[in-house]
Tab-separated table of C-alpha atoms in Angstrom:
chain	number	residue	atom	x	y	z
A	233	MET	CA	139.744	66.912	146.401
A	234	GLU	CA	139.831	70.525	145.228
A	235	LEU	CA	136.595	70.119	143.245
A	236	GLY	CA	134.755	67.497	145.257
A	237	ALA	CA	133.646	63.951	144.515
A	238	GLY	CA	132.347	63.303	141.015
A	239	ALA	CA	133.532	66.620	139.614
A	240	VAL	CA	136.417	65.089	137.646
A	241	GLU	CA	136.159	62.443	134.929
A	242	PHE	CA	139.415	60.604	134.197
A	243	VAL	CA	140.099	58.878	130.889
A	244	GLN	CA	143.509	57.446	129.982
A	245	GLY	CA	145.007	58.776	126.776
A	246	CYS	CA	148.536	57.369	126.497
A	247	SER	CA	149.551	54.237	128.395
A	248	SER	CA	153.057	55.605	129.036
A	249	PRO	CA	155.193	58.673	128.237
A	250	ALA	CA	156.269	56.846	125.044
A	251	CYS	CA	152.614	57.087	123.980
A	252	PRO	CA	152.497	54.182	121.501
A	253	GLU	CA	148.776	54.699	120.908
A	254	ALA	CA	147.897	55.846	117.406
A	255	THR	CA	144.259	56.661	118.167
A	256	PHE	CA	142.588	58.263	121.168
A	257	GLU	CA	138.965	57.301	120.655
A	258	GLU	CA	138.051	56.911	124.336
A	259	ALA	CA	139.594	60.237	125.311
A	260	THR	CA	138.105	62.187	122.420
A	261	ALA	CA	134.685	60.596	122.997
A	262	ALA	CA	134.825	61.709	126.639
A	263	VAL	CA	135.640	65.247	125.527
A	264	ALA	CA	132.748	65.270	123.063
A	265	ARG	CA	130.177	64.318	125.696
A	266	SER	CA	131.722	66.112	128.654
A	267	SER	CA	129.981	68.928	130.499
A	268	VAL	CA	133.040	69.879	132.572
A	269	ALA	CA	134.366	73.425	132.645
A	270	ALA	CA	137.742	72.486	131.126
A	271	VAL	CA	139.736	69.553	129.775
A	272	VAL	CA	143.145	68.918	131.343
A	273	VAL	CA	145.757	66.711	129.657
A	274	THR	CA	149.126	65.785	131.162
A	275	ILE	CA	152.048	65.479	128.761
A	276	GLY	CA	155.812	65.229	129.152
A	277	LEU	CA	158.381	62.772	130.410
A	278	THR	CA	159.166	60.578	133.401
A	279	ASP	CA	162.241	60.067	135.560
A	280	THR	CA	161.478	56.471	136.571
A	281	GLU	CA	161.851	54.314	133.445
A	282	GLY	CA	165.380	53.037	134.088
A	283	ASN	CA	167.473	51.997	131.119
A	284	ASN	CA	164.699	52.450	128.560
A	285	CYS	CA	165.044	56.220	128.394
A	286	ALA	CA	165.920	56.233	124.708
A	287	THR	CA	162.553	54.770	123.749
A	288	VAL	CA	160.020	55.600	126.454
A	289	GLY	CA	160.583	59.305	127.000
A	290	CYS	CA	162.403	59.656	130.282
A	291	GLU	CA	165.280	61.584	131.752
A	292	SER	CA	167.283	60.773	134.846
A	293	GLU	CA	170.809	60.625	136.205
A	294	ALA	CA	173.089	59.121	133.525
A	295	HIS	CA	170.208	59.175	131.022
A	296	ASP	CA	170.217	62.537	129.299
A	297	ARG	CA	167.794	63.277	126.488
A	298	VAL	CA	169.150	63.343	122.952
A	299	ASP	CA	166.322	65.594	121.762
A	300	ILE	CA	163.742	67.930	123.313
A	301	GLU	CA	160.641	66.860	121.372
A	302	LEU	CA	157.629	65.286	123.078
A	303	PRO	CA	158.017	61.493	122.715
A	304	GLY	CA	155.734	59.104	120.891
A	305	ASN	CA	152.296	60.289	119.862
A	306	GLN	CA	151.766	62.844	122.622
A	307	ILE	CA	151.452	65.714	120.146
A	308	GLU	CA	148.877	63.717	118.185
A	309	GLU	CA	146.963	63.123	121.411
A	310	VAL	CA	146.802	66.828	122.230
A	311	VAL	CA	145.756	67.739	118.686
A	312	ALA	CA	143.034	65.071	118.711
A	313	LEU	CA	141.663	66.343	122.012
A	314	LYS	CA	141.711	69.934	120.755
A	315	ARG	CA	139.842	68.934	117.599
A	316	ALA	CA	137.173	67.128	119.644
A	317	LEU	CA	136.937	70.037	122.049
A	318	ASP	CA	136.544	72.567	119.242
A	319	THR	CA	133.674	70.463	117.910
A	320	ARG	CA	132.160	70.367	121.391
A	321	ASN	CA	132.530	74.134	121.779
A	322	SER	CA	130.746	74.775	118.489
A	323	VAL	CA	127.654	72.752	119.451
A	324	ASP	CA	126.129	75.578	121.442
A	325	PRO	CA	127.832	78.996	121.182
A	326	ALA	CA	125.818	80.159	124.183
A	327	VAL	CA	127.634	77.682	126.449
A	328	PRO	CA	130.882	79.025	127.979
A	329	TYR	CA	134.007	78.043	126.040
A	330	LYS	CA	135.744	74.936	127.400
A	331	PRO	CA	139.535	75.285	127.197
A	332	LEU	CA	142.202	72.605	126.792
A	333	ILE	CA	144.785	72.973	129.553
A	334	CYS	CA	148.091	71.146	129.114
A	335	VAL	CA	150.150	70.293	132.202
A	336	VAL	CA	153.755	69.582	131.211
A	337	ILE	CA	155.721	67.243	133.490
A	338	SER	CA	159.462	67.164	132.821
A	339	GLY	CA	162.819	68.041	134.304
A	340	GLY	CA	163.640	70.522	131.568
A	341	THR	CA	161.917	72.372	128.777
A	342	LEU	CA	160.364	70.558	125.817
A	343	ALA	CA	159.597	71.339	122.193
A	344	LEU	CA	155.800	71.059	122.128
A	345	GLY	CA	155.327	71.230	118.369
A	346	ALA	CA	151.683	71.504	117.301
A	347	ALA	CA	150.655	71.039	120.944
A	348	ASN	CA	152.005	74.522	121.627
A	349	THR	CA	149.146	76.123	119.701
A	350	ALA	CA	146.562	73.418	120.405
A	351	CYS	CA	146.743	74.054	124.153
A	352	ASP	CA	144.658	76.998	125.372
A	353	ALA	CA	146.885	77.197	128.451
A	354	ILE	CA	150.150	75.517	129.463
A	355	VAL	CA	151.207	74.845	133.053
A	356	ALA	CA	154.818	73.728	133.585
A	357	GLY	CA	154.642	71.330	136.532
A	358	TRP	CA	158.284	70.160	136.243
A	359	TYR	CA	158.793	67.127	138.532
A	360	PRO	CA	156.701	68.134	141.552
A	361	GLY	CA	157.151	66.841	145.066
A	362	MET	CA	154.780	64.890	147.303
A	363	ARG	CA	152.132	67.613	147.248
A	364	GLY	CA	152.678	68.477	143.620
A	365	GLY	CA	149.275	67.174	142.561
A	366	THR	CA	147.556	69.394	145.108
A	367	ALA	CA	149.655	72.395	144.080
A	368	ILE	CA	148.811	71.946	140.392
A	369	ALA	CA	145.122	71.451	141.189
A	370	GLN	CA	145.071	74.671	143.204
A	371	VAL	CA	146.631	76.552	140.282
A	372	LEU	CA	144.130	75.083	137.802
A	373	THR	CA	141.162	75.954	140.002
A	374	GLY	CA	142.404	79.460	140.791
A	375	LEU	CA	142.922	78.848	144.505
A	376	GLU	CA	146.557	79.810	144.021
A	377	ASN	CA	147.804	82.458	141.614
A	378	PRO	CA	151.530	82.209	140.892
A	379	ALA	CA	153.260	84.707	138.647
A	380	GLY	CA	154.535	81.795	136.559
A	381	ARG	CA	157.691	83.285	135.053
A	382	SER	CA	159.703	80.707	133.121
A	383	PRO	CA	163.247	80.211	134.489
A	384	THR	CA	164.436	78.894	131.114
A	385	THR	CA	164.036	79.460	127.382
A	386	TRP	CA	161.692	77.075	125.535
A	387	TYR	CA	162.998	76.228	122.070
A	388	SER	CA	160.716	74.987	119.280
A	389	SER	CA	162.857	72.007	118.203
A	390	THR	CA	166.163	70.266	118.756
A	391	ALA	CA	167.320	71.529	115.358
A	392	VAL	CA	167.333	75.185	116.442
A	393	LEU	CA	169.297	74.704	119.659
A	394	PRO	CA	172.483	76.751	119.712
A	395	PRO	CA	175.639	74.606	119.503
A	396	MET	CA	177.013	73.683	122.878
A	397	GLY	CA	180.566	74.771	122.042
A	398	GLU	CA	182.318	75.653	125.272
A	399	VAL	CA	181.155	74.367	128.617
A	400	SER	CA	181.330	77.610	130.569
A	401	LEU	CA	178.113	78.665	132.285
A	402	TYR	CA	178.954	82.324	131.758
A	403	PRO	CA	178.287	84.117	128.451
A	404	ASP	CA	181.014	85.750	126.387
A	405	ARG	CA	179.379	88.381	124.198
A	406	SER	CA	182.657	89.181	122.478
A	407	VAL	CA	182.355	85.893	120.582
A	408	GLY	CA	178.557	85.584	120.660
A	409	TYR	CA	178.597	82.782	123.250
A	410	ARG	CA	175.522	82.704	125.525
A	411	GLY	CA	176.572	80.111	128.102
A	412	VAL	CA	176.089	76.358	127.996
A	413	THR	CA	172.745	76.261	129.850
A	414	TYR	CA	170.949	78.746	127.559
A	415	ARG	CA	169.283	80.080	130.705
A	416	TYR	CA	169.215	83.654	129.521
A	417	PHE	CA	167.861	84.712	126.157
A	418	ASP	CA	168.247	88.207	124.749
A	419	ALA	CA	165.357	88.840	122.364
A	420	SER	CA	167.440	91.451	120.559
A	421	GLU	CA	169.607	88.626	119.211
A	422	GLY	CA	166.700	87.598	116.982
A	423	LEU	CA	167.248	83.860	117.351
A	424	PRO	CA	164.727	81.721	115.425
A	425	GLY	CA	162.846	78.843	116.943
A	426	ILE	CA	161.959	80.331	120.333
A	427	ASP	CA	158.517	79.370	121.632
A	428	TYR	CA	158.866	81.125	125.002
A	429	PRO	CA	161.816	83.287	126.107
A	430	PHE	CA	163.357	83.321	129.553
A	431	GLY	CA	160.989	85.092	131.958
A	432	PHE	CA	157.832	84.524	129.920
A	433	GLY	CA	154.689	83.753	131.895
A	434	LEU	CA	151.159	84.691	132.778
A	435	SER	CA	148.869	84.466	135.783
A	436	TYR	CA	145.144	84.694	136.344
A	437	THR	CA	145.364	88.376	137.137
A	438	SER	CA	147.394	91.456	136.247
A	439	TRP	CA	150.662	92.450	137.884
A	440	GLN	CA	152.355	95.799	138.082
A	441	TYR	CA	156.006	96.358	138.905
A	442	SER	CA	157.474	99.733	139.810
A	443	LYS	CA	160.404	101.485	141.482
A	444	LEU	CA	163.128	99.164	140.227
A	445	LEU	CA	166.365	100.052	142.002
A	446	VAL	CA	169.682	98.618	140.812
A	447	PRO	CA	173.277	99.829	141.041
A	448	PRO	CA	174.233	102.089	138.114
A	449	THR	CA	177.325	99.978	137.392
A	450	ALA	CA	178.698	96.557	138.316
A	451	THR	CA	181.777	94.539	137.501
A	452	ALA	CA	181.730	90.993	136.140
A	453	CYS	CA	180.593	88.371	138.694
A	454	GLU	CA	179.993	91.056	141.344
A	455	ASN	CA	177.101	90.434	143.728
A	456	ILE	CA	174.454	93.128	143.377
A	457	THR	CA	171.184	93.909	145.134
A	458	ALA	CA	168.062	94.885	143.227
A	459	THR	CA	164.655	95.812	144.657
A	460	VAL	CA	161.254	96.266	143.046
A	461	ASN	CA	157.695	96.913	144.171
A	462	GLY	CA	155.092	94.474	142.928
A	463	GLU	CA	151.308	94.868	143.097
A	464	GLN	CA	148.585	92.437	142.161
């Protein structure tokens, strides 16, 4: 609806989040012939696959993920689309560059692997509500311009995740414990395997923050008030 009738061409890549497909001929052929301004691919997980979570790439109550990698051949799909799009972009250098935009649908962060660099832009859609499709479309078309700061750290693989250890949500720097949710990442710690740290994000414009006011001191678990001016 945001672009009008006939402005969007849809081609199915994977038949499910498990993405059993080994080739993506129809999707890559559509990219090669397309005259659209951008190619959008949706990747991620689902929360509606019941007891098959271990094999189909889902997460739900009582079905936690055992790893954070994209399931099935989703990475291969993104790489194949990027390769076809790069070929399409090189046909006529005078034609505006057509980017590959990846919309990630999941309840938590994912390790995107090679898709992380294949995507020209990444939009974290999480599990959106009833108007989530409209909200994402408005972001992609520039009708809305969120700041897009990540509320979590995105790790590059399951292997580099810090050990869970204790179950306290609060960090204990005296023993190097960062809290079980890994919500806050201190870049000075120099941890390997971080694709995007807590707070990372871009928008379609520039932002400027100034006049940050915070209390000079605070005790542990004390409620504090901070203010800042933001200009777009």
